[in-house]
Amino acid sequence: VTGMNCFFGSNRSRENRSTHTTNVASLNTFPTERAQMGLNQVETILTALPKDGNLLVWGLGHDSAFWDNATSGRVVFLEDDFPQKKDGTLWYDEIMGQYPHLESYKVHYTTKNNEETYRKLVGGGGSQKHLKLESFPDSLRGVFWDVVIVDAPLGCCNAGPGRYQSIYMTQQLVTHQMKDSVGRQTHVFVDDYERSVERDFSYHVFGKEPYEVLKRNAREGVTANEQAHFIFREKDCIVTGMNCFFGTNVLYSEADCADGPRDELSVEALPTGQSTSESNSWTVLLTVNDGYYDFFLNWLNFYKNLNLKHITVVVIAEDEVVRSELLRLLKREDVGVPFKLDWVNFSKRNRPEGALEYASSTYKQMVSERPTYILQKLRDGCDIIYSDVDMVWRSSPLPFLKQADIVLLVDDDTYMGMSPYYCTGFFSVLSNNRTVKLMSDWESALRNPELNQPIFNKILHGSKAGINHVPLPTSRFPSGRQYFTKSTPKEREEAVIVHNNYIIGHSAKKERFKQHKLWSLE
């Protein structure tokens, strides 16, 4: 009996469900003998959940009926559709057989819980939009979820899908609902946080450490574990265009790139020599570390004068310090270029702060990761313009990007028997199967970190994949040696991009830019 309603285990009216209060009595109703969550973890969730709040739970369990009674708001459960048997019965069928009144849906996960997946999704930056759950019910998208519990799918023992997609979809839901929800907040609880996927991927997607980590002590039949408690508030959002995010990467919107690399693109798709500046939607990609953050700001100041508003700019932060600086920069109203911030998993790295010494082991490690960032964008269907930050774009390079798989700066006419010898500091690359193969080969060759430019040239010139590579005119795209020591004043005035190479060291590069009035910060 609940109010005027009498029912026998079927659907109950949401309006007439009893609400909870956080006290010992309510905690005593938690099915401790059959469910695994610790009472301290349960109490924290109940405290965060408003009495009429909406609760989304990834996973069905013996505690599902308890959570269904925890609020008068909407409570929804999402369970893996994989036909995994527990005690001889499909898990979804077993729980729903006990509690048929629950609002629950099956979803289909596509990831695998293994080292390869971890390395791809946690070890590198880039879009994770392929993690979108196509089976996610549309009816759940317009709901404001006050609390989300991530306790599924199977994520232990190198089995099951792992919780990549449930964590990713939670981030997407929170991101969208926070954009127009002034003064509200969402609590996200990620269970089994002691495991690497739950811990590292949560940090990768949410972009911050949890508000608190709740520990569960071991008891008979239940191992100890950790549960992370994240709090997302509207005031914490950083809004860049249509994106709202919480301290890390802005994931690509659906419109940014094509749906994967083109497999039918012909290099004859446009008349020979025609510019692709109007036919392609470019993504400018830069990598930034703490030691050269000031060079990025210098690059940005020159770039924003070009008024290339139709170009997407993605900046990859390569360390914690520069990520914090970039986040502060994004909050400023005078940033000028609303770039998108992406980042890599640097939580396990041991890199010194400041500029790295050229050709040092840490420097080689850093530059060896560049192919990975580019490759991920190409696989997302993005046509990329990659640029080092020790450059100045004096005018737009777009008219010079001819229809070719890859268009590059020339470092030297001939070097190490290769002609031309290309510079990997600036190039445009179209997303197609040939370029994905090229970048994949480059990435594989740099598994053992090394200077990336010599290896790139060997792979490109030795490729039998029919890569169409075109050099940029050195008169308009000179090397640092040519521009600073050989060019006439008139030739310097005609330069499109100035690369501050052929000189080593942060201070030396900065001083040379200053001498030639290419330093905008002082």
Short mmCIF file of C-alpha atoms in Angstrom, two decimals:
data_model
loop_
_atom_site.label_atom_id
_atom_site.label_comp_id
_atom_site.label_asym_id
_atom_site.label_seq_id
_atom_site.Cartn_x
_atom_site.Cartn_y
_atom_site.Cartn_z
CA VAL A 1 0.00 0.00 0.00
CA THR A 2 1.37 3.35 -1.05
CA GLY A 3 -1.08 6.20 -0.60
CA MET A 4 -4.21 5.29 -2.57
CA ASN A 5 -2.43 2.65 -4.67
CA CYS A 6 -2.20 -1.07 -4.06
CA PHE A 7 0.07 -3.04 -6.34
CA PHE A 8 1.80 -6.39 -6.60
CA GLY A 9 5.31 -5.96 -7.98
CA SER A 10 4.41 -4.40 -11.35
CA ASN A 11 4.93 -0.84 -12.56
CA ARG A 12 4.38 1.68 -9.80
CA SER A 13 3.42 5.29 -10.14
CA ARG A 14 6.56 7.47 -9.91
CA GLU A 15 4.56 10.15 -8.15
CA ASN A 16 3.63 7.82 -5.30
CA ARG A 17 7.02 6.29 -4.54
CA SER A 18 8.41 6.87 -1.10
CA THR A 19 11.42 9.15 -0.83
CA HIS A 20 14.59 8.54 1.12
CA THR A 21 16.28 10.23 3.98
CA THR A 22 19.95 9.66 4.65
CA ASN A 23 19.95 7.87 7.99
CA VAL A 24 20.86 4.53 9.49
CA ALA A 25 17.38 3.12 8.91
CA SER A 26 17.47 3.80 5.17
CA LEU A 27 20.96 2.38 4.92
CA ASN A 28 19.80 -0.71 6.76
CA THR A 29 17.48 -1.50 3.85
CA PHE A 30 20.44 -1.85 1.49
CA PRO A 31 20.83 -5.54 0.56
CA THR A 32 24.37 -5.88 1.88
CA GLU A 33 24.38 -9.67 1.75
CA ARG A 34 23.60 -9.77 -1.97
CA ALA A 35 25.02 -6.45 -3.24
CA GLN A 36 28.66 -5.38 -3.15
CA MET A 37 28.67 -1.62 -2.59
CA GLY A 38 29.90 -0.40 0.80
CA LEU A 39 27.49 1.42 3.09
CA ASN A 40 29.69 4.53 3.15
CA GLN A 41 29.50 4.59 -0.65
CA VAL A 42 25.73 4.12 -0.58
CA GLU A 43 25.32 6.90 1.99
CA THR A 44 27.33 9.36 -0.11
CA ILE A 45 25.20 8.64 -3.18
CA LEU A 46 21.99 9.09 -1.21
CA THR A 47 23.25 12.39 0.16
CA ALA A 48 24.00 13.63 -3.37
CA LEU A 49 20.65 12.50 -4.80
CA PRO A 50 17.78 14.99 -4.33
CA LYS A 51 14.56 13.48 -3.02
CA ASP A 52 12.98 14.05 -6.43
CA GLY A 53 16.20 13.77 -8.43
CA ASN A 54 16.79 11.65 -11.51
CA LEU A 55 19.18 8.70 -11.24
CA LEU A 56 20.89 6.85 -14.10
CA VAL A 57 22.60 3.58 -13.23
CA TRP A 58 24.90 1.73 -15.60
CA GLY A 59 24.25 -1.88 -14.65
CA LEU A 60 21.58 -4.04 -13.06
CA GLY A 61 22.17 -5.82 -9.77
CA HIS A 62 20.69 -7.12 -6.55
CA ASP A 63 20.64 -3.54 -5.29
CA SER A 64 18.58 -2.20 -8.24
CA ALA A 65 15.28 -2.24 -6.32
CA PHE A 66 16.95 -0.27 -3.54
CA TRP A 67 18.07 2.45 -5.96
CA ASP A 68 14.65 2.45 -7.61
CA ASN A 69 13.20 3.44 -4.22
CA ALA A 70 15.87 6.06 -3.47
CA THR A 71 14.05 8.95 -5.17
CA SER A 72 10.65 9.96 -6.44
CA GLY A 73 12.31 11.07 -9.66
CA ARG A 74 13.09 8.94 -12.68
CA VAL A 75 15.41 5.96 -12.17
CA VAL A 76 16.79 4.12 -15.21
CA PHE A 77 19.12 1.14 -15.50
CA LEU A 78 21.27 0.25 -18.52
CA GLU A 79 22.56 -3.31 -18.88
CA ASP A 80 24.89 -5.02 -21.34
CA ASP A 81 23.08 -7.02 -24.02
CA PHE A 82 25.97 -9.46 -24.27
CA PRO A 83 24.61 -12.95 -23.53
CA GLN A 84 26.84 -13.57 -20.53
CA LYS A 85 25.53 -16.18 -18.14
CA LYS A 86 25.67 -15.85 -14.36
CA ASP A 87 24.42 -18.82 -12.34
CA GLY A 88 22.98 -20.31 -15.51
CA THR A 89 20.67 -17.40 -16.31
CA LEU A 90 21.16 -14.29 -18.42
CA TRP A 91 21.93 -11.48 -15.98
CA TYR A 92 19.39 -9.07 -17.45
CA ASP A 93 16.68 -11.74 -17.35
CA GLU A 94 17.55 -12.77 -13.80
CA ILE A 95 17.34 -9.27 -12.33
CA MET A 96 14.28 -8.24 -14.34
CA GLY A 97 12.61 -11.50 -13.37
CA GLN A 98 12.94 -10.46 -9.72
CA TYR A 99 12.07 -6.78 -10.27
CA PRO A 100 9.94 -6.46 -13.41
CA HIS A 101 8.82 -2.96 -12.44
CA LEU A 102 12.30 -1.46 -13.09
CA GLU A 103 12.77 0.87 -16.06
CA SER A 104 15.73 -0.76 -17.77
CA TYR A 105 17.21 -0.99 -21.26
CA LYS A 106 19.77 -3.16 -22.97
CA VAL A 107 22.72 -1.44 -24.65
CA HIS A 108 25.35 -2.91 -26.94
CA TYR A 109 29.02 -2.21 -26.17
CA THR A 110 31.64 -2.43 -28.91
CA THR A 111 34.94 -2.09 -27.02
CA LYS A 112 37.19 -4.78 -25.59
CA ASN A 113 38.86 -4.73 -22.20
CA ASN A 114 42.45 -5.41 -23.24
CA GLU A 115 45.85 -3.71 -23.41
CA GLU A 116 45.47 -2.64 -27.04
CA THR A 117 42.22 -0.80 -26.32
CA TYR A 118 43.70 0.83 -23.24
CA ARG A 119 46.73 2.05 -25.18
CA LYS A 120 44.61 3.53 -27.98
CA LEU A 121 41.98 5.19 -25.80
CA VAL A 122 44.07 6.29 -22.83
CA GLY A 123 47.58 6.54 -24.20
CA GLY A 124 46.84 9.06 -26.94
CA GLY A 125 44.80 12.19 -27.50
CA GLY A 126 42.12 12.61 -30.08
CA SER A 127 38.45 12.12 -30.75
CA GLN A 128 36.61 9.28 -29.06
CA LYS A 129 33.37 9.84 -30.94
CA HIS A 130 33.43 6.22 -32.14
CA LEU A 131 32.64 5.35 -28.49
CA LYS A 132 29.13 6.72 -28.90
CA LEU A 133 26.56 4.05 -28.00
CA GLU A 134 24.23 3.75 -30.97
CA SER A 135 21.85 1.71 -28.79
CA PHE A 136 21.55 4.44 -26.15
CA PRO A 137 17.81 5.21 -25.76
CA ASP A 138 16.82 8.58 -27.21
CA SER A 139 14.27 9.03 -24.42
CA LEU A 140 17.08 9.45 -21.91
CA ARG A 141 18.85 12.33 -23.66
CA GLY A 142 16.51 15.12 -22.65
CA VAL A 143 16.52 14.23 -18.96
CA PHE A 144 18.63 16.12 -16.41
CA TRP A 145 20.44 13.39 -14.48
CA ASP A 146 21.24 14.53 -10.96
CA VAL A 147 23.27 11.41 -10.19
CA VAL A 148 24.92 8.87 -12.49
CA ILE A 149 26.38 5.61 -11.18
CA VAL A 150 28.87 3.87 -13.49
CA ASP A 151 29.03 0.24 -12.35
CA ALA A 152 28.89 -1.57 -15.70
CA PRO A 153 29.69 -3.22 -18.01
CA LEU A 154 32.08 -6.00 -17.01
CA GLY A 155 35.53 -4.49 -16.54
CA CYS A 156 37.67 -6.95 -14.62
CA CYS A 157 39.92 -9.83 -15.43
CA ASN A 158 40.78 -8.67 -18.99
CA ALA A 159 37.27 -9.68 -19.99
CA GLY A 160 34.14 -7.94 -21.19
CA PRO A 161 33.92 -4.56 -22.94
CA GLY A 162 35.42 -2.48 -20.13
CA ARG A 163 33.76 0.75 -19.05
CA TYR A 164 35.06 3.04 -21.77
CA GLN A 165 31.69 3.66 -23.40
CA SER A 166 29.67 4.04 -20.19
CA ILE A 167 32.19 6.62 -18.93
CA TYR A 168 32.30 8.38 -22.30
CA MET A 169 28.50 8.53 -22.65
CA THR A 170 28.24 9.85 -19.11
CA GLN A 171 30.61 12.68 -20.02
CA GLN A 172 28.53 13.43 -23.10
CA LEU A 173 25.26 13.51 -21.13
CA VAL A 174 26.72 15.76 -18.43
CA THR A 175 28.29 18.06 -21.02
CA HIS A 176 25.04 18.64 -22.88
CA GLN A 177 22.79 19.02 -19.86
CA MET A 178 25.11 21.52 -18.16
CA LYS A 179 25.10 23.98 -21.04
CA ASP A 180 21.63 25.26 -20.20
CA SER A 181 21.33 24.35 -16.52
CA VAL A 182 22.30 27.39 -14.50
CA GLY A 183 22.93 26.65 -10.85
CA ARG A 184 22.54 22.88 -11.11
CA GLN A 185 25.09 20.15 -10.62
CA THR A 186 25.53 16.47 -11.43
CA HIS A 187 27.25 13.85 -9.27
CA VAL A 188 28.96 10.99 -11.08
CA PHE A 189 30.10 7.90 -9.17
CA VAL A 190 32.54 5.58 -10.93
CA ASP A 191 32.80 2.25 -9.14
CA ASP A 192 35.93 0.07 -9.10
CA TYR A 193 38.07 3.18 -9.44
CA GLU A 194 41.16 1.28 -8.29
CA ARG A 195 41.29 -0.38 -11.72
CA SER A 196 43.33 1.27 -14.46
CA VAL A 197 40.52 1.71 -17.01
CA GLU A 198 38.10 3.29 -14.53
CA ARG A 199 40.79 5.52 -13.04
CA ASP A 200 42.77 6.59 -16.11
CA PHE A 201 39.93 6.85 -18.61
CA SER A 202 37.79 8.83 -16.17
CA TYR A 203 40.63 11.29 -15.78
CA HIS A 204 41.16 11.34 -19.53
CA VAL A 205 37.49 12.09 -20.29
CA PHE A 206 36.41 14.13 -17.27
CA GLY A 207 39.71 15.97 -17.11
CA LYS A 208 40.07 16.24 -13.38
CA GLU A 209 40.60 14.26 -10.24
CA PRO A 210 37.47 13.16 -8.36
CA TYR A 211 36.05 15.25 -5.54
CA GLU A 212 36.63 12.27 -3.26
CA VAL A 213 37.44 8.57 -3.43
CA LEU A 214 35.34 6.31 -1.22
CA LYS A 215 36.88 3.04 -0.11
CA ARG A 216 35.02 -0.19 0.55
CA ASN A 217 36.55 -2.61 3.01
CA ALA A 218 36.77 -6.26 2.12
CA ARG A 219 34.22 -8.60 3.65
CA GLU A 220 33.20 -12.20 3.12
CA GLY A 221 32.65 -12.77 -0.57
CA VAL A 222 33.44 -9.15 -1.48
CA THR A 223 36.86 -7.64 -2.20
CA ALA A 224 37.93 -4.13 -1.24
CA ASN A 225 37.42 -1.46 -3.86
CA GLU A 226 37.30 2.29 -4.51
CA GLN A 227 34.51 4.49 -5.82
CA ALA A 228 35.26 7.91 -7.32
CA HIS A 229 32.86 10.79 -6.73
CA PHE A 230 32.97 13.52 -9.39
CA ILE A 231 30.94 16.73 -9.14
CA PHE A 232 30.15 18.79 -12.24
CA ARG A 233 28.70 22.27 -11.89
CA GLU A 234 27.52 24.68 -14.54
CA LYS A 235 29.93 27.31 -13.24
CA ASP A 236 32.85 24.94 -13.87
CA CYS A 237 32.09 24.79 -17.59
CA ILE A 238 34.29 26.36 -20.20
CA VAL A 239 32.22 27.18 -23.23
CA THR A 240 33.89 27.21 -26.64
CA GLY A 241 31.41 27.49 -29.46
CA MET A 242 28.91 24.70 -28.87
CA ASN A 243 31.10 22.80 -26.42
CA CYS A 244 30.93 22.79 -22.65
CA PHE A 245 33.63 20.86 -20.85
CA PHE A 246 35.24 20.45 -17.48
CA GLY A 247 38.94 21.08 -17.57
CA THR A 248 40.29 18.92 -20.40
CA ASN A 249 39.56 17.96 -23.91
CA VAL A 250 36.68 19.16 -26.04
CA LEU A 251 35.63 16.16 -28.04
CA TYR A 252 34.94 16.75 -31.70
CA SER A 253 31.43 17.64 -32.70
CA GLU A 254 29.92 15.48 -35.41
CA ALA A 255 30.39 18.19 -38.01
CA ASP A 256 34.12 18.74 -37.56
CA CYS A 257 35.39 15.91 -39.74
CA ALA A 258 34.20 13.28 -42.14
CA ASP A 259 33.21 9.84 -40.89
CA GLY A 260 36.65 8.31 -41.25
CA PRO A 261 39.28 8.48 -43.99
CA ARG A 262 38.25 8.49 -47.64
CA ASP A 263 38.97 5.25 -49.42
CA GLU A 264 38.08 6.45 -52.89
CA LEU A 265 39.86 9.82 -53.04
CA SER A 266 41.86 10.26 -56.18
CA VAL A 267 44.70 12.74 -56.37
CA GLU A 268 43.18 13.75 -59.67
CA ALA A 269 39.94 14.75 -57.94
CA LEU A 270 40.77 18.37 -58.69
CA PRO A 271 42.64 19.79 -61.66
CA THR A 272 46.38 19.61 -61.18
CA GLY A 273 47.69 22.48 -59.11
CA GLN A 274 44.29 23.62 -57.90
CA SER A 275 44.22 24.81 -54.32
CA THR A 276 42.27 22.75 -51.82
CA SER A 277 41.67 25.74 -49.57
CA GLU A 278 38.04 26.01 -50.63
CA SER A 279 37.32 22.31 -51.20
CA ASN A 280 38.62 21.10 -47.84
CA SER A 281 37.66 21.90 -44.28
CA TRP A 282 41.02 21.93 -42.58
CA THR A 283 41.90 21.21 -38.98
CA VAL A 284 45.06 22.95 -37.77
CA LEU A 285 46.84 20.74 -35.25
CA LEU A 286 49.52 21.93 -32.85
CA THR A 287 51.27 20.26 -29.93
CA VAL A 288 52.33 22.41 -26.98
CA ASN A 289 54.49 21.72 -23.95
CA ASP A 290 55.34 23.87 -20.97
CA GLY A 291 58.75 24.86 -22.29
CA TYR A 292 57.34 26.41 -25.47
CA TYR A 293 54.02 27.78 -24.26
CA ASP A 294 55.22 31.32 -24.95
CA PHE A 295 56.00 30.31 -28.55
CA PHE A 296 52.44 29.02 -28.87
CA LEU A 297 51.12 32.39 -27.69
CA ASN A 298 53.35 34.09 -30.24
CA TRP A 299 52.06 31.78 -32.98
CA LEU A 300 48.48 32.45 -31.86
CA ASN A 301 48.89 36.22 -32.01
CA PHE A 302 50.04 36.09 -35.63
CA TYR A 303 47.49 33.45 -36.59
CA LYS A 304 44.46 35.33 -35.33
CA ASN A 305 45.37 38.27 -37.56
CA LEU A 306 44.73 36.04 -40.59
CA ASN A 307 40.99 35.82 -39.78
CA LEU A 308 40.73 32.12 -40.74
CA LYS A 309 37.42 31.67 -38.95
CA HIS A 310 36.35 28.64 -40.99
CA ILE A 311 39.37 26.65 -39.80
CA THR A 312 39.23 24.41 -36.73
CA VAL A 313 42.27 24.73 -34.46
CA VAL A 314 43.08 21.81 -32.14
CA VAL A 315 45.81 22.22 -29.53
CA ILE A 316 47.23 19.14 -27.82
CA ALA A 317 48.63 19.77 -24.34
CA GLU A 318 51.63 17.54 -23.71
CA ASP A 319 52.02 18.11 -19.98
CA GLU A 320 50.00 19.09 -16.91
CA VAL A 321 51.51 22.57 -16.59
CA VAL A 322 50.67 23.69 -20.11
CA ARG A 323 47.20 22.17 -19.91
CA SER A 324 46.44 24.43 -16.94
CA GLU A 325 47.80 27.45 -18.82
CA LEU A 326 45.71 26.64 -21.89
CA LEU A 327 42.56 26.26 -19.80
CA ARG A 328 43.13 29.67 -18.27
CA LEU A 329 43.70 31.08 -21.74
CA LEU A 330 40.41 29.65 -23.00
CA LYS A 331 38.52 31.46 -20.26
CA ARG A 332 39.78 34.84 -21.43
CA GLU A 333 37.46 36.84 -23.61
CA ASP A 334 40.34 38.23 -25.69
CA VAL A 335 41.79 34.87 -26.75
CA GLY A 336 40.80 35.69 -30.34
CA VAL A 337 40.86 32.11 -31.61
CA PRO A 338 38.42 29.72 -29.88
CA PHE A 339 40.71 26.72 -30.27
CA LYS A 340 39.80 23.26 -29.07
CA LEU A 341 41.91 21.74 -26.35
CA ASP A 342 42.91 18.12 -26.58
CA TRP A 343 45.44 16.31 -24.49
CA VAL A 344 47.35 13.08 -24.01
CA ASN A 345 47.69 10.76 -21.07
CA PHE A 346 50.71 12.27 -19.35
CA SER A 347 49.77 11.07 -15.88
CA LYS A 348 52.40 8.32 -15.98
CA ARG A 349 55.19 10.34 -17.55
CA ASN A 350 58.26 11.61 -15.84
CA ARG A 351 59.17 14.70 -17.81
CA PRO A 352 60.93 17.73 -16.43
CA GLU A 353 59.19 21.07 -16.67
CA GLY A 354 60.49 23.67 -19.08
CA ALA A 355 62.05 23.41 -22.52
CA LEU A 356 63.55 20.03 -23.36
CA GLU A 357 67.09 19.71 -24.61
CA TYR A 358 67.23 18.95 -28.32
CA ALA A 359 67.95 15.27 -29.11
CA SER A 360 67.69 14.28 -25.44
CA SER A 361 65.81 11.08 -24.60
CA THR A 362 62.79 13.01 -23.31
CA TYR A 363 62.81 15.21 -26.41
CA LYS A 364 62.89 12.13 -28.65
CA GLN A 365 60.02 10.62 -26.71
CA MET A 366 57.94 13.76 -27.17
CA VAL A 367 58.51 14.15 -30.92
CA SER A 368 58.02 10.42 -31.47
CA GLU A 369 54.43 10.78 -30.31
CA ARG A 370 53.48 13.28 -33.02
CA PRO A 371 52.49 10.62 -35.59
CA THR A 372 50.03 9.16 -33.10
CA TYR A 373 48.17 12.46 -32.71
CA ILE A 374 48.03 13.05 -36.45
CA LEU A 375 47.00 9.47 -37.18
CA GLN A 376 44.06 9.63 -34.81
CA LYS A 377 42.75 12.77 -36.48
CA LEU A 378 43.16 11.25 -39.94
CA ARG A 379 41.24 8.18 -38.84
CA ASP A 380 38.47 10.51 -37.72
CA GLY A 381 38.29 11.87 -41.26
CA CYS A 382 40.03 15.19 -40.55
CA ASP A 383 42.22 16.85 -43.17
CA ILE A 384 45.15 18.12 -41.13
CA ILE A 385 47.53 21.06 -41.25
CA TYR A 386 50.22 20.26 -38.72
CA SER A 387 52.40 23.13 -37.48
CA ASP A 388 55.22 23.43 -34.99
CA VAL A 389 54.82 26.34 -32.59
CA ASP A 390 58.26 27.86 -33.32
CA MET A 391 56.74 29.32 -36.47
CA VAL A 392 55.08 32.54 -37.53
CA TRP A 393 52.29 32.48 -40.08
CA ARG A 394 52.75 35.84 -41.78
CA SER A 395 49.94 35.15 -44.26
CA SER A 396 47.56 32.31 -45.03
CA PRO A 397 49.20 29.14 -46.40
CA LEU A 398 45.89 27.77 -47.69
CA PRO A 399 46.31 28.92 -51.33
CA PHE A 400 49.55 26.91 -51.53
CA LEU A 401 48.08 23.61 -50.33
CA LYS A 402 47.70 21.87 -53.65
CA GLN A 403 45.58 18.79 -54.27
CA ALA A 404 47.92 16.08 -53.02
CA ASP A 405 48.03 13.52 -50.28
CA ILE A 406 50.62 15.51 -48.39
CA VAL A 407 52.23 18.94 -48.96
CA LEU A 408 55.38 19.73 -46.99
CA LEU A 409 58.09 22.23 -46.16
CA VAL A 410 61.49 21.49 -47.68
CA ASP A 411 64.32 21.29 -45.16
CA ASP A 412 67.10 20.68 -47.68
CA ASP A 413 67.34 19.98 -51.41
CA THR A 414 69.12 16.70 -50.79
CA TYR A 415 70.09 15.01 -47.55
CA MET A 416 70.99 11.43 -46.69
CA GLY A 417 70.43 10.52 -50.33
CA MET A 418 66.82 11.74 -50.30
CA SER A 419 65.54 14.59 -52.46
CA PRO A 420 63.80 16.68 -51.46
CA TYR A 421 64.44 16.22 -47.77
CA TYR A 422 61.25 17.29 -46.05
CA CYS A 423 60.71 19.12 -42.77
CA THR A 424 58.09 17.61 -40.44
CA GLY A 425 57.47 20.96 -38.76
CA PHE A 426 54.72 21.97 -41.19
CA PHE A 427 52.65 19.99 -43.65
CA SER A 428 49.10 19.44 -44.83
CA VAL A 429 47.77 15.90 -45.15
CA LEU A 430 44.45 14.69 -46.54
CA SER A 431 42.58 11.93 -44.77
CA ASN A 432 42.56 8.83 -46.96
CA ASN A 433 43.74 5.24 -46.78
CA ARG A 434 47.16 6.05 -48.22
CA THR A 435 47.95 8.73 -45.65
CA VAL A 436 46.60 6.64 -42.78
CA LYS A 437 49.00 3.88 -43.86
CA LEU A 438 51.87 6.39 -44.07
CA MET A 439 51.25 7.78 -40.59
CA SER A 440 50.73 4.29 -39.18
CA ASP A 441 54.12 3.21 -40.56
CA TRP A 442 55.71 6.35 -39.11
CA GLU A 443 54.13 5.67 -35.73
CA SER A 444 55.32 2.05 -35.74
CA ALA A 445 58.87 3.04 -36.67
CA LEU A 446 58.99 5.35 -33.65
CA ARG A 447 57.99 2.76 -31.07
CA ASN A 448 61.55 3.18 -29.86
CA PRO A 449 61.71 6.99 -29.55
CA GLU A 450 64.01 8.75 -31.99
CA LEU A 451 64.15 12.02 -33.96
CA ASN A 452 61.09 11.76 -36.14
CA GLN A 453 62.15 13.68 -39.26
CA PRO A 454 64.81 11.33 -40.70
CA ILE A 455 62.55 8.32 -40.20
CA PHE A 456 59.60 10.09 -41.82
CA ASN A 457 61.62 10.89 -44.94
CA LYS A 458 62.86 7.31 -45.24
CA ILE A 459 59.32 5.97 -45.01
CA LEU A 460 57.83 8.52 -47.41
CA HIS A 461 60.51 8.20 -50.08
CA GLY A 462 60.51 4.43 -49.76
CA SER A 463 56.74 4.05 -49.84
CA LYS A 464 55.18 1.99 -52.59
CA ALA A 465 51.66 3.04 -51.67
CA GLY A 466 51.48 5.73 -54.35
CA ILE A 467 51.65 8.66 -51.93
CA ASN A 468 51.43 11.93 -53.85
CA HIS A 469 53.76 14.32 -51.98
CA VAL A 470 54.37 17.88 -53.09
CA PRO A 471 57.02 20.33 -51.79
CA LEU A 472 56.05 23.87 -50.88
CA PRO A 473 57.98 26.58 -52.75
CA THR A 474 61.05 27.50 -50.72
CA SER A 475 60.79 31.11 -51.85
CA ARG A 476 57.56 31.46 -49.88
CA PHE A 477 58.20 28.80 -47.24
CA PRO A 478 61.90 29.15 -46.43
CA SER A 479 63.79 27.21 -43.79
CA GLY A 480 65.21 29.12 -40.85
CA ARG A 481 68.66 28.93 -42.37
CA GLN A 482 67.44 30.46 -45.61
CA TYR A 483 65.17 33.13 -44.11
CA PHE A 484 67.47 34.42 -41.37
CA THR A 485 70.87 34.16 -43.08
CA LYS A 486 70.38 34.21 -46.86
CA SER A 487 67.13 35.94 -47.81
CA THR A 488 67.01 39.54 -48.93
CA PRO A 489 64.59 41.97 -47.20
CA LYS A 490 62.24 41.65 -50.19
CA GLU A 491 62.33 37.85 -50.01
CA ARG A 492 61.63 37.95 -46.30
CA GLU A 493 58.65 40.19 -46.91
CA GLU A 494 57.20 37.59 -49.31
CA ALA A 495 57.57 34.68 -46.90
CA VAL A 496 54.25 33.07 -45.94
CA ILE A 497 55.58 31.08 -42.99
CA VAL A 498 58.79 31.58 -41.06
CA HIS A 499 60.22 28.54 -39.31
CA ASN A 500 62.68 29.26 -36.52
CA ASN A 501 64.76 26.14 -37.11
CA TYR A 502 68.48 25.62 -37.78
CA ILE A 503 69.09 27.00 -34.33
CA ILE A 504 68.96 25.16 -31.01
CA GLY A 505 67.50 26.31 -27.73
CA HIS A 506 64.50 28.26 -26.49
CA SER A 507 66.43 31.44 -25.66
CA ALA A 508 68.26 31.51 -28.99
CA LYS A 509 65.04 31.02 -30.96
CA LYS A 510 63.25 33.71 -28.99
CA GLU A 511 66.07 36.22 -29.42
CA ARG A 512 66.20 35.62 -33.17
CA PHE A 513 62.46 36.20 -33.50
CA LYS A 514 62.84 39.41 -31.51
CA GLN A 515 65.65 40.66 -33.75
CA HIS A 516 63.48 40.19 -36.82
CA LYS A 517 60.33 41.67 -35.25
CA LEU A 518 58.55 38.32 -35.21
CA TRP A 519 58.00 38.20 -31.45
CA SER A 520 54.64 39.60 -30.35
CA LEU A 521 54.72 39.12 -26.58
CA GLU A 522 57.02 41.95 -25.53
#
